[in-house]
CSV table of C-alpha atoms and ligand atoms in Angstrom, one decimal:
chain,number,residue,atom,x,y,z
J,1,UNK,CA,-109.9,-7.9,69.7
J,2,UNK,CA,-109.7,-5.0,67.2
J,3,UNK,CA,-107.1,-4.9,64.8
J,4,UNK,CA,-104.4,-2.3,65.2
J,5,UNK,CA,-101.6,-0.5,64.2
J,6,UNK,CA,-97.8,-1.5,65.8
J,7,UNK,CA,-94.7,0.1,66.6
J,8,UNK,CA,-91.9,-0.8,68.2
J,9,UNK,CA,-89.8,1.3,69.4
J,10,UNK,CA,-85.8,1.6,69.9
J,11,UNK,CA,-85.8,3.5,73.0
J,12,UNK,CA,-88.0,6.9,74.7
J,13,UNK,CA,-87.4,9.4,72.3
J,14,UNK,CA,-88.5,6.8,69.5
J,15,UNK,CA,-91.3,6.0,71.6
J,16,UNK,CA,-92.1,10.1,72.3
J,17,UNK,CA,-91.6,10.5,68.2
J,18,UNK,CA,-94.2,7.6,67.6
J,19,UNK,CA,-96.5,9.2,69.8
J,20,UNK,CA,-96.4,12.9,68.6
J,21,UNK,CA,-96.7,11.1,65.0
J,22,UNK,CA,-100.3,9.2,65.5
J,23,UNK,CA,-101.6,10.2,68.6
J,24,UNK,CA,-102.9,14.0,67.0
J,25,UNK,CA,-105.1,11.3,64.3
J,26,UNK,CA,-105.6,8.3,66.3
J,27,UNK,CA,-106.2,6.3,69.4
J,28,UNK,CA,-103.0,5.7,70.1
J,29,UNK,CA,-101.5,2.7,73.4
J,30,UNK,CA,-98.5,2.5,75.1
J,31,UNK,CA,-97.8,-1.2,75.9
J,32,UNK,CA,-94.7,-2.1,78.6
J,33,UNK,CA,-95.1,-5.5,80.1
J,34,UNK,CA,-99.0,-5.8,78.8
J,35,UNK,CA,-100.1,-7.5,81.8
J,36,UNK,CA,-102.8,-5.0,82.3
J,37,UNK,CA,-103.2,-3.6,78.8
J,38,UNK,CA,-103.7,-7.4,77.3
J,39,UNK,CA,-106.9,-7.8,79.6
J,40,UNK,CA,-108.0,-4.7,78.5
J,41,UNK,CA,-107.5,-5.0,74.8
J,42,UNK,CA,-109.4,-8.2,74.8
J,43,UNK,CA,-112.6,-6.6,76.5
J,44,UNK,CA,-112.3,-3.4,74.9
J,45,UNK,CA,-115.4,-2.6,72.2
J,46,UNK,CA,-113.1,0.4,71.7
J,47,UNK,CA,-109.8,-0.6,71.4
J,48,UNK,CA,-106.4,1.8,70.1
J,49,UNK,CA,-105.9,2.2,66.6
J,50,UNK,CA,-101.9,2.3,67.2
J,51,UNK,CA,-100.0,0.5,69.6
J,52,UNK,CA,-96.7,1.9,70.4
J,53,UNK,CA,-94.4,-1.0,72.4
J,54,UNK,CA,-92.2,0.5,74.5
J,55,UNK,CA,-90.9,-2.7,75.9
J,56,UNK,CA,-87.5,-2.6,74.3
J,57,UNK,CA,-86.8,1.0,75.4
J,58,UNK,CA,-83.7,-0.4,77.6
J,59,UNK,CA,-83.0,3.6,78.5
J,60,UNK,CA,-86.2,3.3,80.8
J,61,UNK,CA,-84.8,0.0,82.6
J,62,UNK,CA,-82.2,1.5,85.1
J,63,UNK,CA,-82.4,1.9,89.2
J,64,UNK,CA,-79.5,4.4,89.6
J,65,UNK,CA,-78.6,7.0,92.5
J,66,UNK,CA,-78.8,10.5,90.5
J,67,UNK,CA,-77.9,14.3,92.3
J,68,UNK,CA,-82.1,14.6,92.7
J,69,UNK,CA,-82.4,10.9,94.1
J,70,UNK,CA,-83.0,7.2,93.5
J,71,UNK,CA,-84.2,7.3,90.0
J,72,UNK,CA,-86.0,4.2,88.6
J,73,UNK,CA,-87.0,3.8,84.9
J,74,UNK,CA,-90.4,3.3,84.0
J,75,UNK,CA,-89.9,-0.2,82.5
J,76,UNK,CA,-88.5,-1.7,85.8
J,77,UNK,CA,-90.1,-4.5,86.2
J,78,UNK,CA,-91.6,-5.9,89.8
J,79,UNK,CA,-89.0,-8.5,89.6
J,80,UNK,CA,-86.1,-6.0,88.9
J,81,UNK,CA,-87.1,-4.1,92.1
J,82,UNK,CA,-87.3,-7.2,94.7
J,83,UNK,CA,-83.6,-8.2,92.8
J,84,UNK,CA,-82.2,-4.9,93.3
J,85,UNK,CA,-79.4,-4.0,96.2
J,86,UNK,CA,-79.9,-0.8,96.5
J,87,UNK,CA,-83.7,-1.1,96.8
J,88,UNK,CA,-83.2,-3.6,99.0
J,89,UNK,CA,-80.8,-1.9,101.3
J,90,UNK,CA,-82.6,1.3,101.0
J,91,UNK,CA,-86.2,0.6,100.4
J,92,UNK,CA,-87.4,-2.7,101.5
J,93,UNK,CA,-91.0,-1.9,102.1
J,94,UNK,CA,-90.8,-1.4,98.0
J,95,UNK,CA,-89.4,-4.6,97.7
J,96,UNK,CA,-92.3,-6.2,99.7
J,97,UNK,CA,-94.9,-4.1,98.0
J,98,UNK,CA,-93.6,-5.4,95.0
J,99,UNK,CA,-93.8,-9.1,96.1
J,100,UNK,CA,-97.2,-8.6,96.6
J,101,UNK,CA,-98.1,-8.0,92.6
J,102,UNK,CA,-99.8,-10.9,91.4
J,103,UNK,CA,-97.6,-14.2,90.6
J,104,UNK,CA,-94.2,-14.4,90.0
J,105,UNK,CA,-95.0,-14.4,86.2
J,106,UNK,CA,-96.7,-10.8,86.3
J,107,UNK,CA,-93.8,-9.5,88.6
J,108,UNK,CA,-91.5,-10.8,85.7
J,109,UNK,CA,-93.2,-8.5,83.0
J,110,UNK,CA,-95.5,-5.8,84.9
J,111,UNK,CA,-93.4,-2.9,85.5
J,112,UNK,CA,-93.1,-0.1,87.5
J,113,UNK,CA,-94.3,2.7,85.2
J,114,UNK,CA,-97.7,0.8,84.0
J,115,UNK,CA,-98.6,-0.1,87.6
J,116,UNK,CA,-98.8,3.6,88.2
J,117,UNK,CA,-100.3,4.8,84.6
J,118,UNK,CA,-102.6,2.0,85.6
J,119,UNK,CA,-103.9,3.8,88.1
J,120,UNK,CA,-106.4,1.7,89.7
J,121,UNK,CA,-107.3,3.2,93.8
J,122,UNK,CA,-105.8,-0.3,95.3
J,123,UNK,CA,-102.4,-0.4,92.7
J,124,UNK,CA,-99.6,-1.6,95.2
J,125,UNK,CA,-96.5,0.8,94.0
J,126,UNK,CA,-98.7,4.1,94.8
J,127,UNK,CA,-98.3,4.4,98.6
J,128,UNK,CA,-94.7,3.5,99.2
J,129,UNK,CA,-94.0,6.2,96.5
J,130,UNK,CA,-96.5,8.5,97.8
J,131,UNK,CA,-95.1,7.8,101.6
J,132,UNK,CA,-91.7,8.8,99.9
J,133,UNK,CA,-92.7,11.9,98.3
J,134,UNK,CA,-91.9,10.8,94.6
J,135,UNK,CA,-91.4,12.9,91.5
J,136,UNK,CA,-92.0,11.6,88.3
J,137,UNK,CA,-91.0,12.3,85.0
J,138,UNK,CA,-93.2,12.8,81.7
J,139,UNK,CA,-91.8,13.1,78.0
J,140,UNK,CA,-93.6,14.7,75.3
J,141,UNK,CA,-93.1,16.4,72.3
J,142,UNK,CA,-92.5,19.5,74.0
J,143,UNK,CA,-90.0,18.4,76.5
J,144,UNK,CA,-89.9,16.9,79.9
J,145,UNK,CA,-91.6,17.9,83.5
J,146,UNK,CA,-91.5,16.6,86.7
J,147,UNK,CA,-94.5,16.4,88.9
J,148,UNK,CA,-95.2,14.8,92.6
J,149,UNK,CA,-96.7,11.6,92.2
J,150,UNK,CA,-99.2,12.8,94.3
J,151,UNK,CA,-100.5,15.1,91.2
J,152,UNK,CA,-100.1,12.5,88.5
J,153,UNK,CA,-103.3,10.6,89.5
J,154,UNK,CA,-106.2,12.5,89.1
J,155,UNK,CA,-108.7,9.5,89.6
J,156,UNK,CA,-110.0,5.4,88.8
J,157,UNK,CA,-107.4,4.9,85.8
J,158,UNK,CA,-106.9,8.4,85.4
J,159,UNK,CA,-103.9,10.2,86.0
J,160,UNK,CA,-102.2,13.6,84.1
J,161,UNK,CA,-100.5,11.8,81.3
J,162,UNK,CA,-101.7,13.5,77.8
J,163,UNK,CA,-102.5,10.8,75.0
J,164,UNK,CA,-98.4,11.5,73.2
J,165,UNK,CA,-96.8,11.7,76.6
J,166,UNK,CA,-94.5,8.5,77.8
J,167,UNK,CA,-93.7,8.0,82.0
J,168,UNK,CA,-90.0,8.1,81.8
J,169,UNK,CA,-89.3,7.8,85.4
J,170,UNK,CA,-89.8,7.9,88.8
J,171,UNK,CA,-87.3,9.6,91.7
J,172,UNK,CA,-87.2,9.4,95.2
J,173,UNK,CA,-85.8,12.6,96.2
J,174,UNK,CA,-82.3,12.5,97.7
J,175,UNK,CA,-83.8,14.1,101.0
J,176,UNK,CA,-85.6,11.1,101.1
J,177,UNK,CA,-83.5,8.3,100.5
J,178,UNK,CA,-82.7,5.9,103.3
J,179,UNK,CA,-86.1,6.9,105.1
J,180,UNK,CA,-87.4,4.5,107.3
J,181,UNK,CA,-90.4,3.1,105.5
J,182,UNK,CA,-93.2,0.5,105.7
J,183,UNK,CA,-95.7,-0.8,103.6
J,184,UNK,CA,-98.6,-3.9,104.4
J,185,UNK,CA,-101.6,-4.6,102.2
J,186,UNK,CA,-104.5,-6.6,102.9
J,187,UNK,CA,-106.0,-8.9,101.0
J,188,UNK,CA,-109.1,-12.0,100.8
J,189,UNK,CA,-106.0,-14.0,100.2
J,190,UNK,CA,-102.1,-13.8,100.6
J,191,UNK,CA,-101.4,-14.5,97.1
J,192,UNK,CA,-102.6,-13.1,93.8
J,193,UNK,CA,-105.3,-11.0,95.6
J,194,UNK,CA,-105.9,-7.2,94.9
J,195,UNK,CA,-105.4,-5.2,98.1
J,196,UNK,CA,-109.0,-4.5,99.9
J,197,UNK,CA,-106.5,-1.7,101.8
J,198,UNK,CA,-103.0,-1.0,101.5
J,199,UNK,CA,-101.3,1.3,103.7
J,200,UNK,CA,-97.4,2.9,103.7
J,201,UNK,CA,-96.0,5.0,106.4
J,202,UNK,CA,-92.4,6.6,106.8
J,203,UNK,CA,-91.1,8.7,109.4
J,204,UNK,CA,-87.3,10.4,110.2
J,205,UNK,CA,-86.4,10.3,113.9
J,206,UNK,CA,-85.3,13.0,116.1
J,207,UNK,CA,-83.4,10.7,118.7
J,208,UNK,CA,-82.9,13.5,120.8
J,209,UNK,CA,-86.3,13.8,121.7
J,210,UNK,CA,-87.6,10.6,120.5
J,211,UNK,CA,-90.0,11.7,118.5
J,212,UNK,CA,-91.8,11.7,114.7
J,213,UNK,CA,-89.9,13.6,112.2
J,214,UNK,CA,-91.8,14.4,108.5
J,215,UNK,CA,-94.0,11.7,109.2
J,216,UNK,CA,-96.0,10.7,106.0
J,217,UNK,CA,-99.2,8.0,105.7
J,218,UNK,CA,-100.9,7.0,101.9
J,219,UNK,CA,-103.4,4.8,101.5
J,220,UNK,CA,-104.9,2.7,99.2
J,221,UNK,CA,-107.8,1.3,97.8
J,222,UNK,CA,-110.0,4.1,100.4
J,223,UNK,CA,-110.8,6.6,98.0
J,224,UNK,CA,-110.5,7.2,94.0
J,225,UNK,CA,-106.9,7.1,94.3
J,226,UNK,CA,-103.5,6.5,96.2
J,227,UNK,CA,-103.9,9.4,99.2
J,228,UNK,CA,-101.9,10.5,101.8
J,229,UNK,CA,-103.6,11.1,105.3
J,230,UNK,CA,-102.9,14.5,106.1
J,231,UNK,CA,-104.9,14.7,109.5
J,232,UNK,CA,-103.0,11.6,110.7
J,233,UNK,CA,-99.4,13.3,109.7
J,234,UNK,CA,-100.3,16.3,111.5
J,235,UNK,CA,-101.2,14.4,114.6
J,236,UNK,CA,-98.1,12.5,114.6
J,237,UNK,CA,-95.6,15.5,113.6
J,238,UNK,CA,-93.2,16.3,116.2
J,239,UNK,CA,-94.6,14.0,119.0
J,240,UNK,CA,-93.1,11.5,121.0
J,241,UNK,CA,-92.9,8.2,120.0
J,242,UNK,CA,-95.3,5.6,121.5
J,243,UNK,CA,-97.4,2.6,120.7
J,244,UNK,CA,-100.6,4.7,122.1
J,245,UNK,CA,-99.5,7.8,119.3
J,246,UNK,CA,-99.1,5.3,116.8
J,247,UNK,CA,-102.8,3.5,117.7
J,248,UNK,CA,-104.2,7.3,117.8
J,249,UNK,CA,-102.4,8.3,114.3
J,250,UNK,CA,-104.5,5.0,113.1
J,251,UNK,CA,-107.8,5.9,113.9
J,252,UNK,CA,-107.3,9.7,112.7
J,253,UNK,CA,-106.4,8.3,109.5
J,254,UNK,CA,-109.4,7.0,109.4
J,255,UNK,CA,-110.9,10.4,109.1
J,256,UNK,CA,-108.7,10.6,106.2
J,257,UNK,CA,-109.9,8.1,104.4
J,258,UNK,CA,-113.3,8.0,101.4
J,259,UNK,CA,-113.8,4.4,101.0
J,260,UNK,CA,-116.5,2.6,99.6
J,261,UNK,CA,-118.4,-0.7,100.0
J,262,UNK,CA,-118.0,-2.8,97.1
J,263,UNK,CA,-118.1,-7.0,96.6
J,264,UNK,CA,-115.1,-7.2,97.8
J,265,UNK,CA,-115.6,-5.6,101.5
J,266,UNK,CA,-117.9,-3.0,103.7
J,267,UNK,CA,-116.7,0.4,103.8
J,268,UNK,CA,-117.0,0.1,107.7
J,269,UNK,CA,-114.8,-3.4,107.7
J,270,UNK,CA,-111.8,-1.5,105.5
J,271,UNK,CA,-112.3,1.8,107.6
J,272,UNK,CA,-111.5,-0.9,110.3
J,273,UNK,CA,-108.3,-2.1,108.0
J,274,UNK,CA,-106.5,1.9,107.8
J,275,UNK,CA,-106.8,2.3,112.0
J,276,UNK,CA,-105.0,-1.2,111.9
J,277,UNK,CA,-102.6,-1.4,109.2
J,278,UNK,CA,-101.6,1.9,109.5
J,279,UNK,CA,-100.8,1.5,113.5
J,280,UNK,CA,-98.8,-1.6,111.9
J,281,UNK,CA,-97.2,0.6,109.0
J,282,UNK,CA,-95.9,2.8,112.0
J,283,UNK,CA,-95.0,0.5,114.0
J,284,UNK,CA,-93.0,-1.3,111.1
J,285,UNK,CA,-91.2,1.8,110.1
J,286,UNK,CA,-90.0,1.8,113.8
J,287,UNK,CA,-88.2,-1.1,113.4
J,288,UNK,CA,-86.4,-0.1,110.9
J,289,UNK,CA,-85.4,2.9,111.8
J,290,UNK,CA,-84.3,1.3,115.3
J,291,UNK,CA,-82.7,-1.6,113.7
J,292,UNK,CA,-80.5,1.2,110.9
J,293,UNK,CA,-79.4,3.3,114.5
J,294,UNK,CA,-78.0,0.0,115.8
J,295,UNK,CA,-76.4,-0.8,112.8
J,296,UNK,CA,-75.0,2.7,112.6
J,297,UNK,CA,-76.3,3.1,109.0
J,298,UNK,CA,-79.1,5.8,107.6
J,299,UNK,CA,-81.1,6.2,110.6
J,300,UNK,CA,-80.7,10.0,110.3
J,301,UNK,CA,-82.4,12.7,107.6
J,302,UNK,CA,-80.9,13.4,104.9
J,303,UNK,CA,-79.4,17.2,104.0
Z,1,FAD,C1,-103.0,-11.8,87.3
Z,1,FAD,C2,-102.7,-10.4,87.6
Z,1,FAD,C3,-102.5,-10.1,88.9
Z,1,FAD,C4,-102.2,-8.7,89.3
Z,1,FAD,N1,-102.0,-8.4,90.6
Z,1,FAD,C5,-101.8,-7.2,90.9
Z,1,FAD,C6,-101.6,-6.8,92.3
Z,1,FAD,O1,-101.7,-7.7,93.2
Z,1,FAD,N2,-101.3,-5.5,92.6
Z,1,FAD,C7,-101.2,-4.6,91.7
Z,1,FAD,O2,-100.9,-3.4,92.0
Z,1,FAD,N3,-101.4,-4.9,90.3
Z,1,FAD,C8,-101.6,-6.1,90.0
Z,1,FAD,N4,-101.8,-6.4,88.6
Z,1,FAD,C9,-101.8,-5.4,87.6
Z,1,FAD,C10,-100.5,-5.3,86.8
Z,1,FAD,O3,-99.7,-6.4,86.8
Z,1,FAD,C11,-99.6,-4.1,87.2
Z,1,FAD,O4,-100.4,-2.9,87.2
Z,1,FAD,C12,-98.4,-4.0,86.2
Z,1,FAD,O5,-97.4,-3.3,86.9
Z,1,FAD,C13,-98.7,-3.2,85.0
Z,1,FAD,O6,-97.5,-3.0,84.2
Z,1,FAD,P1,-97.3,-3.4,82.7
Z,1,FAD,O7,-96.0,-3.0,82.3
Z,1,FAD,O8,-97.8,-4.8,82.5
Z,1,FAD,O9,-98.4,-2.4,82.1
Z,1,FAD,P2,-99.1,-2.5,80.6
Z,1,FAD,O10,-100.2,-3.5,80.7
Z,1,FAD,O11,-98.2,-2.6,79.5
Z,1,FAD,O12,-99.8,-1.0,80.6
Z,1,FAD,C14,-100.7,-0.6,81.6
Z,1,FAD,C15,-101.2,0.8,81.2
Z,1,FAD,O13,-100.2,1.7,81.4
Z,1,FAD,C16,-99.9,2.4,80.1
Z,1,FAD,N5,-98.4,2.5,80.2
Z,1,FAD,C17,-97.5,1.5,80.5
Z,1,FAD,N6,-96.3,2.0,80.7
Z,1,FAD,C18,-96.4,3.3,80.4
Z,1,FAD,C19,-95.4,4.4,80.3
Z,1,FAD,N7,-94.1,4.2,80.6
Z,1,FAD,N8,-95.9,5.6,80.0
Z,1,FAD,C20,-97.2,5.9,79.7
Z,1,FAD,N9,-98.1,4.9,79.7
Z,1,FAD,C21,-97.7,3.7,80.1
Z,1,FAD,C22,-100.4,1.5,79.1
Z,1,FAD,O14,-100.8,2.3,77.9
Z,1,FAD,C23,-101.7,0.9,79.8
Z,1,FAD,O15,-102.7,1.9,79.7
Z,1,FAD,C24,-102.1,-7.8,88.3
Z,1,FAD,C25,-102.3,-8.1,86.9
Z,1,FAD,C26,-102.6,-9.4,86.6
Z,1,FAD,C27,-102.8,-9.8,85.2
């Protein structure tokens, strides 16, 4: 490994300050939990000059319900999120994405934030968030903006991010909160396996007429990053809810989807995968939203 520069820093603005102070000069690395960036570091032949450690940066380690949403710092870890009520009351399929991040020892220290920065096409945070219509937040120098997390990948381990801007956060807009959302990945194994396709799907439901309301679809690991399936949305927006609409939005996401064959599996065999995990993802998100109208709890889109 190369020898570098460190910094630790006290909390965000510390970390943006670090960042606007080497990253004009050097090569510059944010490290969170370092489960990623480690592996990297070690097979690097060009590693960073300057490592800036945001891991004590407790200001980026809250879930809280804001006036925009459900905001979660970018240093929540994949542990935090499977531990936390309110994700768990409002957002289980990101709890059960979550549990499907490595071992329990990456969940412990991977967090939220580098999954996404990550940005690898089969990451298992993007679709939930995607299926959710996420914003996330970017410090600089300059300031902070908010984008779609739709925009902030731009391709393999790419994404927006400028080399002296920090991931604060990530939202799930208030209009969004409480929808009913699933997420399944598939994988050569159950356990500490990278997804071959991962699939999310949430819907609102107009009771009265029983049918799909602002229905949204991502994908994973089917093209050069996290997408949503905009043919299969269409298809399904404003129609009555069935298993035969739910098999049919399957196989149109299938036009939706770019994947490729690699050692891990065909591009026919995970074209395969979106028809049927994404009937499942549907069908999951069905449940739920069932299950919430019997309970009498958020069954119903928000204002
Ligand atoms: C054994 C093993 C199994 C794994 N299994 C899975 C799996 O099943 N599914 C899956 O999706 N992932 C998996 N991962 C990948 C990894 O654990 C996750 O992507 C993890 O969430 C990364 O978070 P981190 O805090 O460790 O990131 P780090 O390694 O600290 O950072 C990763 C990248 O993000 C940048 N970064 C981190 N935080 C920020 C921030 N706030 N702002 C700007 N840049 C930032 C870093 O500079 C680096 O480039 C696995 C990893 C290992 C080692």
């Amino acid at each position: 490994m190369k020898s570098f520069e460190f910094f630790a820093a006290k909390d965000s603005n510390h970390a943006v300050t670090l960042l606007a102070q080497h990253a004009a000069n050097a090569k510059v690395k944010i490290i969170a939990g370092g489960t990623d960036l480690l592996a990297d570091l070690k097979f690097a032949a060009h590693g960073p000059d300057v490592v800036v450690d945001i891991s004590r940066a407790d200001d980026l380690k809250n879930i809280t319900m804001t006036e925009q949403g459900l905001n979660i710092g970018a240093l929540v870890t994949h542990t935090q999120i499977m531990r936390s009520p309110l994700i768990c009351q409002l957002f289980p399929a990101l709890v059960d994405a979550a549990h499907t991040i490595g071992a329990v020892q990456t969940r412990n220290l991977g967090t939220l934030g580098g999954n996404l920065v990550t940005a690898v096409p089969s990451m298992d945070s993007g679709p939930t968030l995607m299926a959710l219509e996420a914003i996330v937040t970017i410090a600089g120098n300059g300031g902070r903006r908010q984008v779609p997390l739709s925009e902030f990948f731009v391709g393999p381990r790419k994404t927006i991010l400028k080399p002296d801007e920090l991931l604060t956060e990530i939202i799930i807009p208030k209009q969004n909160v409480g929808k009913p959302t699933h997420f399944l990945k598939f994988g050569l194994r159950k356990g500490q396996a990278l997804a071959l396709v991962n699939v999310a799907a949430s819907f609102w439901v107009d009771w009265e007429k029983n049918a799909f309301l602002a229905p949204r679809i991502a994908l994973g690991a089917v093209a050069p990053k996290v997408i949503r399936a905009p043919q299969a949305e269409a298809y399904l927006e404003g129609r009555t809810i069935t298993p035969e609409a739910m098999a049919e939005a399957g196989r149109v996401a299938v036009g939706d989807a770019k994947p490729i064959s690699d050692f891990r599996a065909s591009a026919e065999y995970r074209r395969h995968l979106v028809a049927v995990l994404t009937k499942r993802a549907l069908e999951g998100a069905w449940a739920l939203a069932q299950t919430r109208r019997l309970e009498g709890s958020n069954g119903k889109r928000n204002a």
